[in-house]
Amino acid sequence: MASVLKDYRTAPIDERVRATLRLLETFTMRPESIGPADVRAVLATGVTREMIRDAMYVAFLFNTYDRLADTLGWELPEQSFYPKAGKFLLKKGYQL
């Protein structure tokens, strides 16, 4: 995982994952330049249309959340929050 986060282009990962990450990078950083050839390149590695669709949905949501957070000035909680929140979610789930 660390090598993927450092640079997916050189990380020791399956070519299907690399091709999908390349597509998602284009989708995120240069959405105006994405086209059918970009999707065909991913399909050629064996990734299905459904897999591409799911990856694009996830990327779209994360891109939206990230842009909203930047626009609205959301801040991350202090580190001490996460263990407490994790314990609460394990105990209660998302129900109040």
mmCIF file of C-alpha atoms in Angstrom:
data_model
loop_
_atom_site.group_PDB
_atom_site.id
_atom_site.type_symbol
_atom_site.label_atom_id
_atom_site.label_comp_id
_atom_site.label_asym_id
_atom_site.label_seq_id
_atom_site.Cartn_x
_atom_site.Cartn_y
_atom_site.Cartn_z
ATOM 1 C CA MET A 1 0.000 0.000 0.000
ATOM 2 C CA ALA A 2 2.789 2.425 0.849
ATOM 3 C CA SER A 3 4.331 1.962 -2.590
ATOM 4 C CA VAL A 4 0.958 2.611 -4.257
ATOM 5 C CA LEU A 5 0.480 5.790 -2.256
ATOM 6 C CA LYS A 6 4.021 6.867 -3.118
ATOM 7 C CA ASP A 7 3.559 6.249 -6.883
ATOM 8 C CA TYR A 8 1.055 3.831 -8.356
ATOM 9 C CA ARG A 9 2.902 3.992 -11.696
ATOM 10 C CA THR A 10 5.926 2.143 -10.291
ATOM 11 C CA ALA A 11 4.292 0.163 -7.471
ATOM 12 C CA PRO A 12 4.281 -3.648 -7.739
ATOM 13 C CA ILE A 13 0.538 -3.986 -8.433
ATOM 14 C CA ASP A 14 -1.681 -5.728 -10.942
ATOM 15 C CA GLU A 15 -1.907 -3.902 -14.267
ATOM 16 C CA ARG A 16 -5.699 -3.790 -13.958
ATOM 17 C CA VAL A 17 -5.379 -1.785 -10.752
ATOM 18 C CA ARG A 18 -2.717 0.469 -12.286
ATOM 19 C CA ALA A 19 -4.895 1.160 -15.344
ATOM 20 C CA THR A 20 -7.893 1.919 -13.128
ATOM 21 C CA LEU A 21 -5.869 4.282 -10.960
ATOM 22 C CA ARG A 22 -4.607 6.045 -14.102
ATOM 23 C CA LEU A 23 -8.206 6.530 -15.244
ATOM 24 C CA LEU A 24 -9.227 7.826 -11.814
ATOM 25 C CA GLU A 25 -6.297 10.226 -11.781
ATOM 26 C CA THR A 26 -7.427 11.669 -15.114
ATOM 27 C CA PHE A 27 -11.024 11.792 -13.883
ATOM 28 C CA THR A 28 -9.932 13.692 -10.759
ATOM 29 C CA MET A 29 -7.191 15.962 -12.065
ATOM 30 C CA ARG A 30 -8.145 16.564 -15.713
ATOM 31 C CA PRO A 31 -11.830 15.625 -16.110
ATOM 32 C CA GLU A 32 -12.172 17.670 -19.289
ATOM 33 C CA SER A 33 -9.623 15.437 -21.029
ATOM 34 C CA ILE A 34 -11.163 12.037 -20.253
ATOM 35 C CA GLY A 35 -12.565 10.201 -23.233
ATOM 36 C CA PRO A 36 -13.510 6.814 -24.664
ATOM 37 C CA ALA A 37 -9.870 5.876 -25.321
ATOM 38 C CA ASP A 38 -9.121 6.216 -21.592
ATOM 39 C CA VAL A 39 -11.887 3.774 -20.727
ATOM 40 C CA ARG A 40 -10.916 1.391 -23.554
ATOM 41 C CA ALA A 41 -7.378 1.234 -22.175
ATOM 42 C CA VAL A 42 -8.720 0.029 -18.834
ATOM 43 C CA LEU A 43 -11.104 -2.445 -20.461
ATOM 44 C CA ALA A 44 -8.173 -3.878 -22.439
ATOM 45 C CA THR A 45 -6.511 -4.967 -19.183
ATOM 46 C CA GLY A 46 -9.503 -7.110 -18.229
ATOM 47 C CA VAL A 47 -11.355 -4.685 -15.986
ATOM 48 C CA THR A 48 -15.097 -4.924 -16.578
ATOM 49 C CA ARG A 49 -17.447 -2.048 -17.288
ATOM 50 C CA GLU A 50 -19.080 -2.665 -13.925
ATOM 51 C CA MET A 51 -15.727 -2.399 -12.141
ATOM 52 C CA ILE A 52 -14.984 0.875 -13.927
ATOM 53 C CA ARG A 53 -18.429 2.189 -13.060
ATOM 54 C CA ASP A 54 -17.975 1.333 -9.382
ATOM 55 C CA ALA A 55 -14.513 2.917 -9.268
ATOM 56 C CA MET A 56 -15.848 6.069 -10.913
ATOM 57 C CA TYR A 57 -18.739 6.276 -8.440
ATOM 58 C CA VAL A 58 -16.365 6.008 -5.481
ATOM 59 C CA ALA A 59 -13.967 8.553 -6.984
ATOM 60 C CA PHE A 60 -16.839 10.936 -7.715
ATOM 61 C CA LEU A 61 -18.046 10.781 -4.114
ATOM 62 C CA PHE A 62 -14.568 11.256 -2.632
ATOM 63 C CA ASN A 63 -13.852 14.109 -5.044
ATOM 64 C CA THR A 64 -17.116 15.758 -4.021
ATOM 65 C CA TYR A 65 -16.439 15.313 -0.295
ATOM 66 C CA ASP A 66 -12.906 16.644 -0.675
ATOM 67 C CA ARG A 67 -14.020 19.721 -2.599
ATOM 68 C CA LEU A 68 -16.808 20.404 -0.127
ATOM 69 C CA ALA A 69 -14.374 20.086 2.771
ATOM 70 C CA ASP A 70 -11.969 22.510 1.122
ATOM 71 C CA THR A 71 -14.715 24.976 0.212
ATOM 72 C CA LEU A 72 -16.426 24.933 3.595
ATOM 73 C CA GLY A 73 -13.218 24.826 5.624
ATOM 74 C CA TRP A 74 -13.897 21.523 7.360
ATOM 75 C CA GLU A 75 -11.130 20.467 9.698
ATOM 76 C CA LEU A 76 -10.100 17.019 10.868
ATOM 77 C CA PRO A 77 -10.675 16.188 14.519
ATOM 78 C CA GLU A 78 -7.724 15.751 16.869
ATOM 79 C CA GLN A 79 -6.056 12.317 16.828
ATOM 80 C CA SER A 80 -7.613 11.425 20.194
ATOM 81 C CA PHE A 81 -11.066 11.496 18.572
ATOM 82 C CA TYR A 82 -10.558 8.494 16.285
ATOM 83 C CA PRO A 83 -10.114 5.686 18.857
ATOM 84 C CA LYS A 84 -13.137 6.956 20.798
ATOM 85 C CA ALA A 85 -15.261 7.207 17.661
ATOM 86 C CA GLY A 86 -14.167 3.733 16.572
ATOM 87 C CA LYS A 87 -15.168 2.206 19.901
ATOM 88 C CA PHE A 88 -18.508 3.992 19.785
ATOM 89 C CA LEU A 89 -19.233 2.764 16.256
ATOM 90 C CA LEU A 90 -18.277 -0.808 17.155
ATOM 91 C CA LYS A 91 -20.609 -0.680 20.142
ATOM 92 C CA LYS A 92 -23.576 1.287 18.740
ATOM 93 C CA GLY A 93 -23.126 1.315 14.968
ATOM 94 C CA TYR A 94 -24.455 4.320 13.098
ATOM 95 C CA GLN A 95 -27.741 4.348 15.001
ATOM 96 C CA LEU A 96 -28.177 6.955 17.719
#
